[in-house]
Amino acid sequence: MAILPIRVFPDPILRRKARPIKRVDDSVRTLADDMIATMQNARGVGLAGPQVGELKRIITIQVPEQDAFAMINPEVRNREGSRQVMEGCLSVPGYSGLVTRSVKIDARALDVNGGKFKLSAEELVAQAIEHEVDHLNGIMFLDHLIAHEELHKVGVSPDEPHWHDVGYTVYAQHAPTLPQDFQMVEVLNTVARLSQLNAESSMSETSYDLSDGAHEPAVHTHSDD
Ligand code: NI
Protein backbone atom coordinates (compact mmCIF):
# COMPACT_ATOMS: atom_id res chain seq x y z
CA MET A 1 0.00 0.00 0.00
CA ALA A 2 1.17 3.48 -0.80
CA ILE A 3 0.64 6.77 0.95
CA LEU A 4 -0.60 9.12 -1.74
CA PRO A 5 -0.03 12.89 -1.80
CA ILE A 6 -3.17 14.74 -0.69
CA ARG A 7 -4.25 17.64 -2.89
CA VAL A 8 -4.74 20.84 -0.96
CA PHE A 9 -7.22 23.64 -1.62
CA PRO A 10 -7.24 25.58 -3.97
CA ASP A 11 -5.97 22.78 -6.21
CA PRO A 12 -8.44 22.93 -9.12
CA ILE A 13 -8.96 19.16 -9.17
CA LEU A 14 -10.94 19.59 -5.96
CA ARG A 15 -13.53 21.57 -7.94
CA ARG A 16 -14.03 18.98 -10.68
CA LYS A 17 -16.67 16.32 -10.85
CA ALA A 18 -15.43 12.76 -10.54
CA ARG A 19 -16.47 10.08 -13.04
CA PRO A 20 -18.29 6.85 -12.19
CA ILE A 21 -16.16 3.71 -11.99
CA LYS A 22 -17.36 1.34 -14.71
CA ARG A 23 -15.55 -1.78 -13.60
CA VAL A 24 -14.27 -2.66 -10.15
CA ASP A 25 -10.96 -4.28 -11.00
CA ASP A 26 -7.56 -4.66 -9.36
CA SER A 27 -6.60 -1.07 -10.14
CA VAL A 28 -9.66 0.12 -8.22
CA ARG A 29 -8.89 -2.20 -5.31
CA THR A 30 -5.32 -0.91 -5.22
CA LEU A 31 -6.61 2.66 -5.22
CA ALA A 32 -9.01 1.82 -2.37
CA ASP A 33 -6.18 0.25 -0.34
CA ASP A 34 -3.92 3.23 -0.98
CA MET A 35 -6.66 5.70 -0.08
CA ILE A 36 -7.37 3.87 3.18
CA ALA A 37 -3.65 3.89 4.05
CA THR A 38 -3.42 7.58 3.12
CA MET A 39 -6.52 8.47 5.15
CA GLN A 40 -5.30 6.57 8.20
CA ASN A 41 -1.81 8.03 7.90
CA ALA A 42 -3.33 11.53 7.87
CA ARG A 43 -5.74 10.62 10.71
CA GLY A 44 -8.69 11.54 8.54
CA VAL A 45 -12.27 10.36 8.89
CA GLY A 46 -12.71 10.14 5.14
CA LEU A 47 -11.04 10.63 1.80
CA ALA A 48 -12.34 11.01 -1.74
CA GLY A 49 -10.70 10.17 -5.07
CA PRO A 50 -10.14 13.77 -6.21
CA GLN A 51 -8.21 14.45 -3.00
CA VAL A 52 -5.52 12.06 -4.21
CA GLY A 53 -5.68 13.28 -7.79
CA GLU A 54 -8.07 10.60 -9.08
CA LEU A 55 -11.26 11.91 -10.66
CA LYS A 56 -13.06 8.68 -9.85
CA ARG A 57 -16.16 8.16 -7.74
CA ILE A 58 -14.58 6.38 -4.81
CA ILE A 59 -14.47 7.37 -1.16
CA THR A 60 -13.04 5.80 1.97
CA ILE A 61 -14.39 6.18 5.48
CA GLN A 62 -12.73 5.57 8.83
CA VAL A 63 -14.54 6.23 12.08
CA PRO A 64 -13.33 5.23 15.53
CA GLU A 65 -13.77 1.58 16.49
CA GLN A 66 -14.89 0.50 13.05
CA ASP A 67 -12.99 -0.97 10.16
CA ALA A 68 -12.21 1.40 7.33
CA PHE A 69 -14.20 0.77 4.19
CA ALA A 70 -14.43 1.99 0.62
CA MET A 71 -17.56 3.04 -1.24
CA ILE A 72 -17.45 2.97 -5.03
CA ASN A 73 -19.95 5.09 -6.96
CA PRO A 74 -21.61 6.09 -3.66
CA GLU A 75 -25.01 7.75 -3.67
CA VAL A 76 -26.81 9.37 -0.77
CA ARG A 77 -30.46 8.33 -1.17
CA ASN A 78 -32.23 9.85 1.83
CA ARG A 79 -31.33 12.47 4.36
CA GLU A 80 -33.09 12.99 7.68
CA GLY A 81 -32.76 15.79 10.17
CA SER A 82 -30.10 18.43 10.39
CA ARG A 83 -27.49 19.36 12.90
CA GLN A 84 -24.67 21.83 13.10
CA VAL A 85 -21.23 20.31 13.39
CA MET A 86 -17.65 21.44 13.27
CA GLU A 87 -15.93 20.00 10.27
CA GLY A 88 -12.50 19.93 8.73
CA CYS A 89 -10.96 18.46 5.62
CA LEU A 90 -7.59 16.92 4.82
CA SER A 91 -7.50 19.23 1.78
CA VAL A 92 -7.96 22.33 3.95
CA PRO A 93 -5.33 21.63 6.59
CA GLY A 94 -5.44 23.70 9.72
CA TYR A 95 -9.02 24.94 9.41
CA SER A 96 -12.36 23.84 10.67
CA GLY A 97 -15.78 25.37 10.32
CA LEU A 98 -19.38 25.04 11.37
CA VAL A 99 -21.63 23.38 8.80
CA THR A 100 -25.08 21.83 8.68
CA ARG A 101 -25.22 18.09 8.07
CA SER A 102 -27.91 15.44 8.16
CA VAL A 103 -28.54 13.43 11.31
CA LYS A 104 -29.13 10.26 9.34
CA ILE A 105 -28.64 9.18 5.76
CA ASP A 106 -29.26 6.15 3.61
CA ALA A 107 -26.62 5.46 1.02
CA ARG A 108 -25.74 2.85 -1.52
CA ALA A 109 -22.52 1.98 -3.29
CA LEU A 110 -20.41 -0.84 -4.66
CA ASP A 111 -17.86 -2.57 -2.50
CA VAL A 112 -14.33 -3.47 -3.58
CA ASN A 113 -15.59 -6.74 -5.05
CA GLY A 114 -18.12 -4.92 -7.19
CA GLY A 115 -21.09 -6.00 -5.06
CA LYS A 116 -23.91 -3.59 -4.30
CA PHE A 117 -24.52 -2.61 -0.71
CA LYS A 118 -26.76 -0.24 1.18
CA LEU A 119 -26.16 1.36 4.51
CA SER A 120 -27.94 3.61 6.94
CA ALA A 121 -25.61 5.89 8.85
CA GLU A 122 -25.95 8.42 11.60
CA GLU A 123 -23.84 11.12 13.18
CA LEU A 124 -20.15 10.97 12.28
CA VAL A 125 -20.49 8.27 9.62
CA ALA A 126 -23.35 10.15 7.95
CA GLN A 127 -21.37 13.39 8.13
CA ALA A 128 -18.28 11.74 6.64
CA ILE A 129 -20.22 10.18 3.76
CA GLU A 130 -21.96 13.47 2.97
CA HIS A 131 -18.61 15.27 3.08
CA GLU A 132 -16.85 12.74 0.85
CA VAL A 133 -19.68 12.43 -1.69
CA ASP A 134 -19.58 16.22 -1.91
CA HIS A 135 -15.90 15.94 -2.90
CA LEU A 136 -16.93 13.74 -5.85
CA ASN A 137 -19.07 16.64 -7.05
CA GLY A 138 -16.43 19.32 -6.55
CA ILE A 139 -18.06 20.60 -3.38
CA MET A 140 -16.09 21.37 -0.24
CA PHE A 141 -17.17 21.97 3.31
CA LEU A 142 -16.18 25.61 2.78
CA ASP A 143 -19.28 25.86 0.58
CA HIS A 144 -21.48 24.80 3.48
CA LEU A 145 -20.15 27.19 6.09
CA ILE A 146 -23.00 28.63 8.08
CA ALA A 147 -21.13 31.91 8.04
CA HIS A 148 -17.64 32.74 6.92
CA GLU A 149 -16.99 33.88 10.45
CA GLU A 150 -17.37 30.24 11.40
CA LEU A 151 -14.19 29.19 9.61
CA HIS A 152 -11.57 28.82 12.27
CA LYS A 153 -7.90 28.24 12.08
CA VAL A 154 -7.51 25.31 14.40
CA GLY A 155 -6.10 26.47 17.67
CA VAL A 156 -6.27 30.15 16.72
CA SER A 157 -8.99 32.53 17.79
CA PRO A 158 -11.09 33.87 14.91
CA ASP A 159 -10.47 37.33 16.33
CA GLU A 160 -6.83 37.10 15.35
CA PRO A 161 -5.97 38.91 12.17
CA HIS A 162 -4.81 36.07 9.91
CA TRP A 163 -7.71 33.73 9.89
CA HIS A 164 -9.11 35.01 6.58
CA ASP A 165 -6.06 33.96 4.61
CA VAL A 166 -7.55 30.95 2.91
CA GLY A 167 -8.12 30.55 -0.74
CA TYR A 168 -11.37 32.12 -1.62
CA THR A 169 -12.68 35.25 -3.19
CA VAL A 170 -14.24 37.65 -0.76
CA TYR A 171 -16.62 40.32 -1.96
CA ALA A 172 -17.26 43.29 0.25
CA GLN A 173 -20.85 43.63 1.34
CA HIS A 174 -22.17 46.62 -0.58
CA ALA A 175 -25.37 47.10 1.36
CA PRO A 176 -25.05 49.11 4.56
CA THR A 177 -26.78 46.46 6.63
CA LEU A 178 -23.50 44.93 7.76
CA PRO A 179 -21.20 47.93 7.60
CA GLN A 180 -18.08 46.24 8.93
CA ASP A 181 -18.66 42.82 7.52
CA PHE A 182 -17.78 40.93 4.38
CA GLN A 183 -19.79 38.28 2.66
CA MET A 184 -18.32 35.28 0.91
CA VAL A 185 -20.44 34.73 -2.17
CA GLU A 186 -18.33 32.51 -4.34
CA VAL A 187 -15.40 30.19 -3.97
CA LEU A 188 -12.72 30.54 -6.62
CA ASN A 189 -9.05 29.70 -6.83
CA THR A 190 -8.20 32.95 -5.24
CA VAL A 191 -6.37 34.05 -2.18
CA ALA A 192 -7.57 37.19 -0.49
CA ARG A 193 -5.01 38.53 1.88
CA LEU A 194 -7.45 40.22 4.17
CA SER A 195 -4.96 40.06 6.98
CA GLN A 196 -3.08 42.80 5.14
CA LEU A 197 -6.01 45.09 5.69
CA ASN A 198 -6.32 47.14 8.77
CA ALA A 199 -9.09 49.36 9.98
CA GLU A 200 -7.97 52.29 7.86
CA SER A 201 -7.49 50.35 4.64
CA SER A 202 -9.89 50.26 1.75
CA MET A 203 -10.70 47.04 -0.03
CA SER A 204 -8.75 48.20 -3.07
CA GLU A 205 -5.59 47.59 -1.07
CA THR A 206 -6.40 43.93 -0.80
CA SER A 207 -4.05 41.82 -2.87
CA TYR A 208 -5.29 38.89 -4.89
CA ASP A 209 -3.44 35.92 -6.26
CA LEU A 210 -5.51 34.55 -9.12
CA SER A 211 -4.19 31.13 -9.92
CA ASP A 212 -5.58 31.19 -13.45
CA GLY A 213 -5.11 34.92 -13.98
CA ALA A 214 -8.21 34.97 -16.17
CA HIS A 215 -10.39 37.47 -14.43
CA GLU A 216 -10.29 40.05 -11.75
CA PRO A 217 -12.66 39.61 -8.88
CA ALA A 218 -15.28 42.28 -8.55
CA VAL A 219 -14.41 44.13 -5.42
CA HIS A 220 -16.60 46.89 -4.15
CA THR A 221 -15.59 49.25 -1.45
CA HIS A 222 -17.84 49.95 1.45
CA SER A 223 -19.90 53.06 1.07
CA ASP A 224 -18.78 53.99 4.54
CA ASP A 225 -15.06 53.45 3.94
NI1 NI B 1 -12.63 16.71 2.74
mmCIF file of C-alpha atoms and ligand atoms in Angstrom:
data_model
loop_
_atom_site.group_PDB
_atom_site.id
_atom_site.type_symbol
_atom_site.label_atom_id
_atom_site.label_comp_id
_atom_site.label_asym_id
_atom_site.label_seq_id
_atom_site.Cartn_x
_atom_site.Cartn_y
_atom_site.Cartn_z
ATOM 1 C CA MET A 1 0.000 0.000 0.000
ATOM 2 C CA ALA A 2 1.168 3.478 -0.795
ATOM 3 C CA ILE A 3 0.643 6.768 0.951
ATOM 4 C CA LEU A 4 -0.601 9.120 -1.742
ATOM 5 C CA PRO A 5 -0.032 12.888 -1.799
ATOM 6 C CA ILE A 6 -3.168 14.738 -0.690
ATOM 7 C CA ARG A 7 -4.251 17.637 -2.888
ATOM 8 C CA VAL A 8 -4.745 20.837 -0.958
ATOM 9 C CA PHE A 9 -7.221 23.637 -1.622
ATOM 10 C CA PRO A 10 -7.239 25.585 -3.968
ATOM 11 C CA ASP A 11 -5.968 22.776 -6.206
ATOM 12 C CA PRO A 12 -8.442 22.933 -9.119
ATOM 13 C CA ILE A 13 -8.959 19.164 -9.166
ATOM 14 C CA LEU A 14 -10.943 19.593 -5.956
ATOM 15 C CA ARG A 15 -13.531 21.569 -7.937
ATOM 16 C CA ARG A 16 -14.025 18.983 -10.676
ATOM 17 C CA LYS A 17 -16.665 16.323 -10.851
ATOM 18 C CA ALA A 18 -15.426 12.760 -10.538
ATOM 19 C CA ARG A 19 -16.470 10.076 -13.037
ATOM 20 C CA PRO A 20 -18.292 6.849 -12.192
ATOM 21 C CA ILE A 21 -16.159 3.714 -11.990
ATOM 22 C CA LYS A 22 -17.358 1.342 -14.707
ATOM 23 C CA ARG A 23 -15.547 -1.780 -13.599
ATOM 24 C CA VAL A 24 -14.267 -2.663 -10.151
ATOM 25 C CA ASP A 25 -10.955 -4.275 -10.998
ATOM 26 C CA ASP A 26 -7.557 -4.655 -9.360
ATOM 27 C CA SER A 27 -6.597 -1.073 -10.138
ATOM 28 C CA VAL A 28 -9.662 0.124 -8.222
ATOM 29 C CA ARG A 29 -8.889 -2.202 -5.310
ATOM 30 C CA THR A 30 -5.318 -0.911 -5.216
ATOM 31 C CA LEU A 31 -6.605 2.658 -5.220
ATOM 32 C CA ALA A 32 -9.009 1.819 -2.373
ATOM 33 C CA ASP A 33 -6.183 0.252 -0.336
ATOM 34 C CA ASP A 34 -3.916 3.230 -0.977
ATOM 35 C CA MET A 35 -6.658 5.696 -0.078
ATOM 36 C CA ILE A 36 -7.366 3.873 3.181
ATOM 37 C CA ALA A 37 -3.652 3.893 4.045
ATOM 38 C CA THR A 38 -3.416 7.580 3.124
ATOM 39 C CA MET A 39 -6.518 8.467 5.155
ATOM 40 C CA GLN A 40 -5.301 6.572 8.204
ATOM 41 C CA ASN A 41 -1.812 8.026 7.903
ATOM 42 C CA ALA A 42 -3.333 11.526 7.874
ATOM 43 C CA ARG A 43 -5.738 10.621 10.712
ATOM 44 C CA GLY A 44 -8.692 11.537 8.541
ATOM 45 C CA VAL A 45 -12.274 10.362 8.887
ATOM 46 C CA GLY A 46 -12.712 10.141 5.142
ATOM 47 C CA LEU A 47 -11.035 10.630 1.803
ATOM 48 C CA ALA A 48 -12.340 11.015 -1.738
ATOM 49 C CA GLY A 49 -10.698 10.172 -5.072
ATOM 50 C CA PRO A 50 -10.140 13.768 -6.215
ATOM 51 C CA GLN A 51 -8.205 14.455 -2.998
ATOM 52 C CA VAL A 52 -5.518 12.056 -4.209
ATOM 53 C CA GLY A 53 -5.681 13.278 -7.793
ATOM 54 C CA GLU A 54 -8.068 10.604 -9.076
ATOM 55 C CA LEU A 55 -11.264 11.912 -10.658
ATOM 56 C CA LYS A 56 -13.064 8.675 -9.850
ATOM 57 C CA ARG A 57 -16.162 8.159 -7.736
ATOM 58 C CA ILE A 58 -14.579 6.384 -4.810
ATOM 59 C CA ILE A 59 -14.475 7.369 -1.156
ATOM 60 C CA THR A 60 -13.039 5.799 1.970
ATOM 61 C CA ILE A 61 -14.388 6.179 5.479
ATOM 62 C CA GLN A 62 -12.730 5.567 8.835
ATOM 63 C CA VAL A 63 -14.544 6.227 12.076
ATOM 64 C CA PRO A 64 -13.335 5.230 15.534
ATOM 65 C CA GLU A 65 -13.766 1.578 16.492
ATOM 66 C CA GLN A 66 -14.891 0.496 13.050
ATOM 67 C CA ASP A 67 -12.989 -0.974 10.156
ATOM 68 C CA ALA A 68 -12.207 1.401 7.327
ATOM 69 C CA PHE A 69 -14.196 0.774 4.192
ATOM 70 C CA ALA A 70 -14.432 1.992 0.621
ATOM 71 C CA MET A 71 -17.561 3.041 -1.241
ATOM 72 C CA ILE A 72 -17.450 2.969 -5.030
ATOM 73 C CA ASN A 73 -19.954 5.089 -6.958
ATOM 74 C CA PRO A 74 -21.606 6.088 -3.663
ATOM 75 C CA GLU A 75 -25.006 7.747 -3.669
ATOM 76 C CA VAL A 76 -26.808 9.367 -0.772
ATOM 77 C CA ARG A 77 -30.462 8.330 -1.173
ATOM 78 C CA ASN A 78 -32.226 9.847 1.829
ATOM 79 C CA ARG A 79 -31.334 12.473 4.362
ATOM 80 C CA GLU A 80 -33.089 12.989 7.678
ATOM 81 C CA GLY A 81 -32.757 15.790 10.171
ATOM 82 C CA SER A 82 -30.103 18.430 10.392
ATOM 83 C CA ARG A 83 -27.489 19.363 12.902
ATOM 84 C CA GLN A 84 -24.666 21.834 13.103
ATOM 85 C CA VAL A 85 -21.232 20.314 13.389
ATOM 86 C CA MET A 86 -17.645 21.437 13.270
ATOM 87 C CA GLU A 87 -15.926 20.005 10.265
ATOM 88 C CA GLY A 88 -12.500 19.930 8.730
ATOM 89 C CA CYS A 89 -10.957 18.460 5.624
ATOM 90 C CA LEU A 90 -7.587 16.915 4.818
ATOM 91 C CA SER A 91 -7.504 19.227 1.784
ATOM 92 C CA VAL A 92 -7.959 22.329 3.952
ATOM 93 C CA PRO A 93 -5.325 21.632 6.588
ATOM 94 C CA GLY A 94 -5.437 23.702 9.718
ATOM 95 C CA TYR A 95 -9.017 24.939 9.414
ATOM 96 C CA SER A 96 -12.359 23.837 10.672
ATOM 97 C CA GLY A 97 -15.779 25.369 10.317
ATOM 98 C CA LEU A 98 -19.378 25.042 11.369
ATOM 99 C CA VAL A 99 -21.629 23.379 8.797
ATOM 100 C CA THR A 100 -25.075 21.829 8.675
ATOM 101 C CA ARG A 101 -25.219 18.091 8.070
ATOM 102 C CA SER A 102 -27.910 15.438 8.164
ATOM 103 C CA VAL A 103 -28.545 13.428 11.309
ATOM 104 C CA LYS A 104 -29.128 10.263 9.341
ATOM 105 C CA ILE A 105 -28.643 9.181 5.763
ATOM 106 C CA ASP A 106 -29.262 6.149 3.609
ATOM 107 C CA ALA A 107 -26.616 5.464 1.019
ATOM 108 C CA ARG A 108 -25.738 2.846 -1.517
ATOM 109 C CA ALA A 109 -22.520 1.980 -3.289
ATOM 110 C CA LEU A 110 -20.409 -0.836 -4.661
ATOM 111 C CA ASP A 111 -17.855 -2.572 -2.496
ATOM 112 C CA VAL A 112 -14.326 -3.473 -3.576
ATOM 113 C CA ASN A 113 -15.594 -6.740 -5.051
ATOM 114 C CA GLY A 114 -18.122 -4.917 -7.194
ATOM 115 C CA GLY A 115 -21.088 -6.001 -5.058
ATOM 116 C CA LYS A 116 -23.914 -3.590 -4.304
ATOM 117 C CA PHE A 117 -24.524 -2.608 -0.709
ATOM 118 C CA LYS A 118 -26.756 -0.235 1.182
ATOM 119 C CA LEU A 119 -26.163 1.357 4.515
ATOM 120 C CA SER A 120 -27.938 3.609 6.941
ATOM 121 C CA ALA A 121 -25.615 5.887 8.845
ATOM 122 C CA GLU A 122 -25.945 8.418 11.604
ATOM 123 C CA GLU A 123 -23.837 11.121 13.179
ATOM 124 C CA LEU A 124 -20.149 10.971 12.278
ATOM 125 C CA VAL A 125 -20.486 8.271 9.617
ATOM 126 C CA ALA A 126 -23.350 10.152 7.947
ATOM 127 C CA GLN A 127 -21.368 13.387 8.127
ATOM 128 C CA ALA A 128 -18.284 11.738 6.644
ATOM 129 C CA ILE A 129 -20.224 10.178 3.761
ATOM 130 C CA GLU A 130 -21.962 13.470 2.969
ATOM 131 C CA HIS A 131 -18.608 15.275 3.082
ATOM 132 C CA GLU A 132 -16.848 12.737 0.850
ATOM 133 C CA VAL A 133 -19.680 12.426 -1.687
ATOM 134 C CA ASP A 134 -19.581 16.224 -1.912
ATOM 135 C CA HIS A 135 -15.904 15.941 -2.898
ATOM 136 C CA LEU A 136 -16.927 13.741 -5.846
ATOM 137 C CA ASN A 137 -19.072 16.645 -7.046
ATOM 138 C CA GLY A 138 -16.434 19.321 -6.555
ATOM 139 C CA ILE A 139 -18.062 20.601 -3.384
ATOM 140 C CA MET A 140 -16.087 21.369 -0.239
ATOM 141 C CA PHE A 141 -17.172 21.972 3.314
ATOM 142 C CA LEU A 142 -16.181 25.605 2.784
ATOM 143 C CA ASP A 143 -19.276 25.859 0.578
ATOM 144 C CA HIS A 144 -21.480 24.798 3.480
ATOM 145 C CA LEU A 145 -20.149 27.192 6.087
ATOM 146 C CA ILE A 146 -22.999 28.628 8.076
ATOM 147 C CA ALA A 147 -21.128 31.911 8.036
ATOM 148 C CA HIS A 148 -17.637 32.742 6.919
ATOM 149 C CA GLU A 149 -16.993 33.878 10.450
ATOM 150 C CA GLU A 150 -17.365 30.241 11.402
ATOM 151 C CA LEU A 151 -14.192 29.192 9.607
ATOM 152 C CA HIS A 152 -11.571 28.819 12.269
ATOM 153 C CA LYS A 153 -7.903 28.241 12.079
ATOM 154 C CA VAL A 154 -7.513 25.311 14.396
ATOM 155 C CA GLY A 155 -6.099 26.473 17.674
ATOM 156 C CA VAL A 156 -6.274 30.147 16.725
ATOM 157 C CA SER A 157 -8.988 32.529 17.794
ATOM 158 C CA PRO A 158 -11.095 33.872 14.913
ATOM 159 C CA ASP A 159 -10.472 37.327 16.331
ATOM 160 C CA GLU A 160 -6.833 37.101 15.354
ATOM 161 C CA PRO A 161 -5.971 38.912 12.166
ATOM 162 C CA HIS A 162 -4.811 36.073 9.909
ATOM 163 C CA TRP A 163 -7.715 33.726 9.889
ATOM 164 C CA HIS A 164 -9.115 35.012 6.577
ATOM 165 C CA ASP A 165 -6.060 33.964 4.613
ATOM 166 C CA VAL A 166 -7.551 30.951 2.911
ATOM 167 C CA GLY A 167 -8.116 30.546 -0.744
ATOM 168 C CA TYR A 168 -11.368 32.115 -1.615
ATOM 169 C CA THR A 169 -12.680 35.248 -3.188
ATOM 170 C CA VAL A 170 -14.237 37.653 -0.764
ATOM 171 C CA TYR A 171 -16.621 40.319 -1.962
ATOM 172 C CA ALA A 172 -17.263 43.290 0.246
ATOM 173 C CA GLN A 173 -20.850 43.630 1.335
ATOM 174 C CA HIS A 174 -22.173 46.618 -0.584
ATOM 175 C CA ALA A 175 -25.369 47.102 1.356
ATOM 176 C CA PRO A 176 -25.049 49.106 4.556
ATOM 177 C CA THR A 177 -26.779 46.458 6.634
ATOM 178 C CA LEU A 178 -23.500 44.927 7.764
ATOM 179 C CA PRO A 179 -21.196 47.934 7.596
ATOM 180 C CA GLN A 180 -18.083 46.237 8.930
ATOM 181 C CA ASP A 181 -18.659 42.817 7.520
ATOM 182 C CA PHE A 182 -17.781 40.934 4.377
ATOM 183 C CA GLN A 183 -19.785 38.285 2.660
ATOM 184 C CA MET A 184 -18.319 35.280 0.907
ATOM 185 C CA VAL A 185 -20.444 34.734 -2.165
ATOM 186 C CA GLU A 186 -18.329 32.511 -4.337
ATOM 187 C CA VAL A 187 -15.400 30.192 -3.972
ATOM 188 C CA LEU A 188 -12.716 30.535 -6.618
ATOM 189 C CA ASN A 189 -9.051 29.701 -6.831
ATOM 190 C CA THR A 190 -8.200 32.954 -5.241
ATOM 191 C CA VAL A 191 -6.369 34.054 -2.185
ATOM 192 C CA ALA A 192 -7.574 37.191 -0.491
ATOM 193 C CA ARG A 193 -5.007 38.532 1.879
ATOM 194 C CA LEU A 194 -7.447 40.225 4.167
ATOM 195 C CA SER A 195 -4.963 40.063 6.977
ATOM 196 C CA GLN A 196 -3.083 42.798 5.143
ATOM 197 C CA LEU A 197 -6.013 45.091 5.695
ATOM 198 C CA ASN A 198 -6.319 47.144 8.773
ATOM 199 C CA ALA A 199 -9.092 49.355 9.983
ATOM 200 C CA GLU A 200 -7.971 52.294 7.863
ATOM 201 C CA SER A 201 -7.487 50.345 4.638
ATOM 202 C CA SER A 202 -9.890 50.262 1.752
ATOM 203 C CA MET A 203 -10.702 47.036 -0.027
ATOM 204 C CA SER A 204 -8.747 48.201 -3.071
ATOM 205 C CA GLU A 205 -5.591 47.590 -1.071
ATOM 206 C CA THR A 206 -6.395 43.927 -0.797
ATOM 207 C CA SER A 207 -4.051 41.816 -2.866
ATOM 208 C CA TYR A 208 -5.291 38.892 -4.891
ATOM 209 C CA ASP A 209 -3.444 35.915 -6.259
ATOM 210 C CA LEU A 210 -5.506 34.552 -9.121
ATOM 211 C CA SER A 211 -4.189 31.127 -9.922
ATOM 212 C CA ASP A 212 -5.584 31.190 -13.455
ATOM 213 C CA GLY A 213 -5.109 34.919 -13.984
ATOM 214 C CA ALA A 214 -8.212 34.967 -16.171
ATOM 215 C CA HIS A 215 -10.391 37.470 -14.429
ATOM 216 C CA GLU A 216 -10.289 40.052 -11.747
ATOM 217 C CA PRO A 217 -12.664 39.607 -8.878
ATOM 218 C CA ALA A 218 -15.283 42.281 -8.554
ATOM 219 C CA VAL A 219 -14.407 44.129 -5.419
ATOM 220 C CA HIS A 220 -16.603 46.888 -4.147
ATOM 221 C CA THR A 221 -15.585 49.247 -1.453
ATOM 222 C CA HIS A 222 -17.837 49.950 1.446
ATOM 223 C CA SER A 223 -19.904 53.060 1.074
ATOM 224 C CA ASP A 224 -18.778 53.992 4.542
ATOM 225 C CA ASP A 225 -15.063 53.448 3.938
HETATM 226 NI NI NI B 1 -12.627 16.708 2.736
#
